[in-house]
Short mmCIF file of C-alpha atoms in Angstrom, two decimals:
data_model
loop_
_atom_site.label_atom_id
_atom_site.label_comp_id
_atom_site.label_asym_id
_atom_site.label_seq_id
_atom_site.Cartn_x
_atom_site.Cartn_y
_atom_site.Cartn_z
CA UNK A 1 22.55 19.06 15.06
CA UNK A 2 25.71 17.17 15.02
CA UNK A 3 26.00 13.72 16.42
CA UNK A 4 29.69 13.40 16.89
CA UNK A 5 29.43 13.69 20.46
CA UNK A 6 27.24 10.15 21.51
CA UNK A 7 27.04 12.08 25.03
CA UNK A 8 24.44 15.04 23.68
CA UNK A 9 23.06 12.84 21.44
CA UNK A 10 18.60 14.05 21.71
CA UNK A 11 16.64 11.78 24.17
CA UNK A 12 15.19 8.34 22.97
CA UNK A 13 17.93 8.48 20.26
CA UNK A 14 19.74 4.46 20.95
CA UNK A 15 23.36 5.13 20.04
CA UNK A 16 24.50 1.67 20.42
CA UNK A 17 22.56 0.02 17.82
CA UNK A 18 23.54 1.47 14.41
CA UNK A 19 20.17 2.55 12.11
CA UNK A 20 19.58 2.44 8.84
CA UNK A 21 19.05 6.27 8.00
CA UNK A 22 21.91 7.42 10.24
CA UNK A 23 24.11 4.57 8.04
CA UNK A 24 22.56 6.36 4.44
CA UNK A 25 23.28 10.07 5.87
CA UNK A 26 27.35 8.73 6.43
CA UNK A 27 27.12 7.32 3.12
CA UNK A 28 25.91 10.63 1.60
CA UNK A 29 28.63 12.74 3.41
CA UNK A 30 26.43 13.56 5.95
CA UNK A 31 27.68 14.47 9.82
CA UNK A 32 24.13 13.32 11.59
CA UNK A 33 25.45 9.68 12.64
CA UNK A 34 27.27 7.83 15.57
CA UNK A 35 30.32 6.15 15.85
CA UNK A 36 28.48 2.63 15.61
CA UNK A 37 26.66 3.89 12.32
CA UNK A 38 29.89 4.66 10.67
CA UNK A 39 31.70 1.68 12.28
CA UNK A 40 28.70 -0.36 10.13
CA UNK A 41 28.64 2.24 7.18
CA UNK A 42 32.32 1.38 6.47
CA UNK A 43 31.73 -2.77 7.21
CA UNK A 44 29.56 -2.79 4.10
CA UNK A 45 31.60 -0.20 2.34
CA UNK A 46 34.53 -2.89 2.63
CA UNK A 47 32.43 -5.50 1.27
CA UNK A 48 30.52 -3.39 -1.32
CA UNK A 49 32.81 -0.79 -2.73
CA UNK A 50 29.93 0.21 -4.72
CA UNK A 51 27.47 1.15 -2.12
CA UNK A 52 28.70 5.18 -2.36
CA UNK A 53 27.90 5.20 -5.95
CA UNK A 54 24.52 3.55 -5.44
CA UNK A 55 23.47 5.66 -2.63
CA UNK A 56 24.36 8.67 -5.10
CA UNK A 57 22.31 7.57 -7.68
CA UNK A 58 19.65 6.09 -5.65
CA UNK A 59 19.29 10.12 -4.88
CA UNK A 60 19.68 11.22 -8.16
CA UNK A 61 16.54 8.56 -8.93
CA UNK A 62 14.27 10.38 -6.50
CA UNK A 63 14.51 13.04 -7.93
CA UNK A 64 13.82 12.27 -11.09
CA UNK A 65 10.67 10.33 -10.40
CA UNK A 66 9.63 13.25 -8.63
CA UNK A 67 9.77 15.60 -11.18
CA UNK A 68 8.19 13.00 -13.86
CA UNK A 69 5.29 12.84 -11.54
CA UNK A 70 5.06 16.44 -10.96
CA UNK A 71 4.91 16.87 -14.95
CA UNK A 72 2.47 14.23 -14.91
CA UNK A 73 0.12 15.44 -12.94
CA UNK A 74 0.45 14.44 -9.04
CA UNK A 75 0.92 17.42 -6.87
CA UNK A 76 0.48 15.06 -3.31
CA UNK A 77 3.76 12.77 -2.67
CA UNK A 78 3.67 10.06 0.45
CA UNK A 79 7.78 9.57 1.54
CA UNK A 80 8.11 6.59 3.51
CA UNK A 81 10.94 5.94 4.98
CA UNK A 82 12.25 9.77 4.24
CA UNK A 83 16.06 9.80 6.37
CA UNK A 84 17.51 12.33 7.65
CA UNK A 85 17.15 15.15 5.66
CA UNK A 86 19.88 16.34 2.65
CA UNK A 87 19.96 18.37 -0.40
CA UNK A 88 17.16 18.03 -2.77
CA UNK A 89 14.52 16.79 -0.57
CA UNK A 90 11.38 15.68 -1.93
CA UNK A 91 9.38 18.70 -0.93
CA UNK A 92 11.57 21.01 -2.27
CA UNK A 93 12.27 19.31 -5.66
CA UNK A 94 8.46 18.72 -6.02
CA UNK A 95 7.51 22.72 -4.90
CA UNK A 96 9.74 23.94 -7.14
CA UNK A 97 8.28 22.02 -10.42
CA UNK A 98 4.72 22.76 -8.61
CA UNK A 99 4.29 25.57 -5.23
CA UNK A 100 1.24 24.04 -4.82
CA UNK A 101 2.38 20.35 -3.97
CA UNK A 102 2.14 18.65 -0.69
CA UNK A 103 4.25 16.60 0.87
CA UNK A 104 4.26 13.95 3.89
CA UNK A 105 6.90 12.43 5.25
CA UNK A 106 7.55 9.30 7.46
CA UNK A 107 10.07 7.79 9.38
CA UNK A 108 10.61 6.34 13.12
CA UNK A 109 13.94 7.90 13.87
CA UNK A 110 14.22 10.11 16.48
CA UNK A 111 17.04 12.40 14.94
CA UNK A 112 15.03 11.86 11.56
CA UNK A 113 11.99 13.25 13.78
CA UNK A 114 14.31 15.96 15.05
CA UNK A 115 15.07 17.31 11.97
CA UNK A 116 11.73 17.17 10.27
CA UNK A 117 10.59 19.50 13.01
CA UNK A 118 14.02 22.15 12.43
CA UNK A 119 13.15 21.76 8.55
CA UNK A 120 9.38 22.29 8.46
CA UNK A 121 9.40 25.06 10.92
CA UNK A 122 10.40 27.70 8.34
CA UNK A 123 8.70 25.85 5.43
CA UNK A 124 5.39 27.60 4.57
CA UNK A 125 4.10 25.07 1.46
CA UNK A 126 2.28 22.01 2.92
CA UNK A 127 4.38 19.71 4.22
CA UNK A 128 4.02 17.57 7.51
CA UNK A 129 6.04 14.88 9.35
CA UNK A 130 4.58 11.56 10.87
CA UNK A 131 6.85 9.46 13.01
CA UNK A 132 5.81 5.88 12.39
CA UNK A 133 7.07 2.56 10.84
CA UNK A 134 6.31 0.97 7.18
CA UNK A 135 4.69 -1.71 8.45
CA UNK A 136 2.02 0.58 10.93
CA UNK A 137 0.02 1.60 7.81
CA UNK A 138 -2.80 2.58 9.26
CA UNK A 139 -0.97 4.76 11.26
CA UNK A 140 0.36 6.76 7.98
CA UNK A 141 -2.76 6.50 5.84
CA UNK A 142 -4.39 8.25 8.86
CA UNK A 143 -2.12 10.88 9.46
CA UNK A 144 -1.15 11.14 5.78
CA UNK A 145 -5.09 11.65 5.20
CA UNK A 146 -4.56 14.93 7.38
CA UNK A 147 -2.95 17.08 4.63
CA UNK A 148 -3.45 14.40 1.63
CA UNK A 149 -6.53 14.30 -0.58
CA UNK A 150 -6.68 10.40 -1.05
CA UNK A 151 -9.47 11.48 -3.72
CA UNK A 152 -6.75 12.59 -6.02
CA UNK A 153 -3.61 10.72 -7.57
CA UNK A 154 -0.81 10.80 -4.78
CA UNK A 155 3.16 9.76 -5.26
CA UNK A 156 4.01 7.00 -3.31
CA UNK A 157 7.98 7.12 -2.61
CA UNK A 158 9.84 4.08 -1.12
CA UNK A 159 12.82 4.73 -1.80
CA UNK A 160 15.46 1.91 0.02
CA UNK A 161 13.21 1.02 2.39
CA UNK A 162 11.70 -2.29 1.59
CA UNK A 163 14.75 -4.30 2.35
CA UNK A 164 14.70 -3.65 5.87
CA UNK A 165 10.69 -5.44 6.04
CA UNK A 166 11.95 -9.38 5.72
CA UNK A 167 9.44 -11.63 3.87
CA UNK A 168 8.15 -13.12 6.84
CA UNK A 169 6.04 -9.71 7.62
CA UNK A 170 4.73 -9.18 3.69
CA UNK A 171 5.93 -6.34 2.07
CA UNK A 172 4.69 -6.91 -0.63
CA UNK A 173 1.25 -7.01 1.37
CA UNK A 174 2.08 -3.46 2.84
CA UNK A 175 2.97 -2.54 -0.20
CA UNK A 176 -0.55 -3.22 -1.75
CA UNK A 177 -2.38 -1.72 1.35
CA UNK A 178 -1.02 1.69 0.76
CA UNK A 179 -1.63 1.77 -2.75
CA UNK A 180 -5.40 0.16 -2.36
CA UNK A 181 -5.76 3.22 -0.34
CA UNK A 182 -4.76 5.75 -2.92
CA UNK A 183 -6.87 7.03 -5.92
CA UNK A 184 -6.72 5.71 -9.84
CA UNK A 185 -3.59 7.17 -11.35
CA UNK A 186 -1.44 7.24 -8.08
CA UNK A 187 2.15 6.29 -8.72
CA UNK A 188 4.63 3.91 -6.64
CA UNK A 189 8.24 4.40 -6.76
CA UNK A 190 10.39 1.63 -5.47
CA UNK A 191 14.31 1.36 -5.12
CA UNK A 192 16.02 -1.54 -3.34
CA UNK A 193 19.24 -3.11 -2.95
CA UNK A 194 19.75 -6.48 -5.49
CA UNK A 195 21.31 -9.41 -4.14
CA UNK A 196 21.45 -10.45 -8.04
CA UNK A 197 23.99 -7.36 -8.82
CA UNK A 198 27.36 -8.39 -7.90
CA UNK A 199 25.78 -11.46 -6.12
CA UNK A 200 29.34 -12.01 -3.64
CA UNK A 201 29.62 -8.40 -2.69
CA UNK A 202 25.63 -7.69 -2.07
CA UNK A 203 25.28 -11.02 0.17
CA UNK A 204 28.30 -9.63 2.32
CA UNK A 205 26.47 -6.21 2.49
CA UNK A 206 23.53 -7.66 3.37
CA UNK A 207 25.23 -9.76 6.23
CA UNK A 208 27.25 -6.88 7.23
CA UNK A 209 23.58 -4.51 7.77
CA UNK A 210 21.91 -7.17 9.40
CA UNK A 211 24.86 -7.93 12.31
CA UNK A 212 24.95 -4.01 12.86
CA UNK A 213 22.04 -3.39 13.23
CA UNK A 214 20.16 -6.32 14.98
CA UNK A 215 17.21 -7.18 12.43
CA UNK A 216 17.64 -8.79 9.12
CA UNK A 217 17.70 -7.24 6.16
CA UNK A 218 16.65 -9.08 3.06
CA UNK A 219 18.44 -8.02 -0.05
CA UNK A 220 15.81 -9.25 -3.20
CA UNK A 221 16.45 -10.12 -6.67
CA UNK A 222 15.22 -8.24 -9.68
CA UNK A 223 12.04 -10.43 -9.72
CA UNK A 224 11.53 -9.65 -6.55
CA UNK A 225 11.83 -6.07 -6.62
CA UNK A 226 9.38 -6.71 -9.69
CA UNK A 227 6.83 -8.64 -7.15
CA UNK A 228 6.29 -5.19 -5.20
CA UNK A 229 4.67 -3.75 -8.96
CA UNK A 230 1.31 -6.33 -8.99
CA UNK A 231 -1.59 -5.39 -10.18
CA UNK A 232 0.10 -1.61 -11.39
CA UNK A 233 0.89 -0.31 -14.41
CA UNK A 234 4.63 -0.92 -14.77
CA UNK A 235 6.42 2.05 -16.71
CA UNK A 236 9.65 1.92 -18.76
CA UNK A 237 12.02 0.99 -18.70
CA UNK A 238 10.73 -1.52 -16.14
CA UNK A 239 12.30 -2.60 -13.11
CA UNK A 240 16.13 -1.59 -14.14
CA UNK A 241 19.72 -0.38 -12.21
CA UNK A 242 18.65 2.98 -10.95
CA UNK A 243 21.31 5.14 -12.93
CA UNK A 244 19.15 3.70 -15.86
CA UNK A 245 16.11 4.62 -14.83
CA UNK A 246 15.32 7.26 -17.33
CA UNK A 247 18.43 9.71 -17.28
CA UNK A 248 19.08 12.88 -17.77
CA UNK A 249 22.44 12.48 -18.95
CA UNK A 250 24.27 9.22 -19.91
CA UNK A 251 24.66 6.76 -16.88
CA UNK A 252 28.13 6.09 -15.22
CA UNK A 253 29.22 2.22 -16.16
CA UNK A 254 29.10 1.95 -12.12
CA UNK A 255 27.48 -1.34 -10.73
CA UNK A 256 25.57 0.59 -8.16
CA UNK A 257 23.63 -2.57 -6.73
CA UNK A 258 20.28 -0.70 -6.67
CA UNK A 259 17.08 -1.94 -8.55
CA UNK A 260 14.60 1.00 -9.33
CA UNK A 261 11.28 1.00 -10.91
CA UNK A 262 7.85 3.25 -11.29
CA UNK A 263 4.47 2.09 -11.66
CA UNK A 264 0.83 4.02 -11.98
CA UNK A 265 -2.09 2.81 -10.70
CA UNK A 266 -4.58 1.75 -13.07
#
């Protein structure tokens, strides 16, 4: 479905208010967004020249956590805050290290929802959609619980999500009641924008998101990306850029303003 046309845009969709996944599917070269997601897309872009690069490698990161947890075990993945669906989805990366993994996805946008539905219609592996926000966890741990086996180690993917969850509402308190729920030698992926990389630039991104799109987001510093790891098993390299997290191939010298980290569950 293209959304060039604001007219034929699906029902419920608000194409006045620019949204976060819409903004991250511009980014990516994606054609799924509005005029007032690209107007704020290219805001930041001016502010943040390096918000293309990090959006790249924030990718590149999933998939790479993915396929270390795959080879470590965890066939059962838990994608908050999944977007609007591109190349190398998390289902697909993690079916094709292991057929037998399963695979739920969340998210509470209604062209997100729309194609979720389009993409698991012809997908025969176990894979389901719940439409629901980060902070409604008992909303996802119930549905999730539908095709998930909470007795077994699950990935846990939230991946440039916590930023929009300001520290007023706990993340890091959302964050701990979806891993209490998950079994001993679950892993948590994190990646999130750093107001301590290129400190000028990332505060005008940060402004820039939060007058598009009518809620603050709250950009955090390394430490605080750190914060969201309590009580887990913190893997190396630690909480690092997320081109460094473990690469396949040497990292660009790009400032990509991302912080990325993995943790298991002890």
């Amino acid at each position: 479905m293209a959304a060039d046309d604001e007219t034929n845009a699906p029902r419920g969709i608000d194409v006045h208010t620019a949204h976060i996944a819409r903004i991250y599917d511009y980014w990516l070269g994606g054609k799924d967004n509005f005029e007032v997601d690209r107007l704020a897309a290219e805001r930041v872009i001016a502010t943040t020249p390096t918000v293309k690069p990090g959006v790249t490698a924030n990718r590149a990161f999933l998939s790479r956590v993915v396929r270390f947890m795959v080879a470590e075990g965890v066939t059962q993945f838990l994608d908050i805050g999944t977007g609007i669906p591109t190349a190398d989805n998390t289902h697909l990366i993690a079916q094709a290290a292991s057929p037998e993994s399963r695979v739920v996805y969340v998210d509470n946008d209604p062209i997100v929802l729309t194609h979720a539905r389009a993409l698991l219609s012809g997908v025969t592996a176990p894979t389901s959609f719940i439409d629901a926000d980060l902070r409604d966890t008992d909303r996802i741990l119930e549905g999730a619980a539908e095709l998930l086996d909470f007795t077994r180690p699950v990935g846990l993917l939230l991946i440039a999500i916590l930023h929009c969850v300001p520290d007023e509402e706990k993340p890091g308190q959302i964050v701990q009641t979806l891993m209490d729920a998950l079994a001993p030698g679950s892993f948590l992926a994190v990646t999130h924008p750093g107001i301590d990389q290129l400190p000028d630039h990332m505060a005008a991104a940060e402004k820039a998101l939060t007058d598009a799109m009518g809620y603050r987001v709250t950009f955090r510093t390394h430490e605080g990306v750190g914060h969201f790891f309590t009580g887990l098993d913190l893997l190396d390299p630690g909480v690092v850029a997320v081109q460094e997290w473990r690469p396949e191939s040497p990292p660009p010298p790009t400032t990509t303003g991302m912080w990325g980290g993995v943790a298991r569950k002890p």
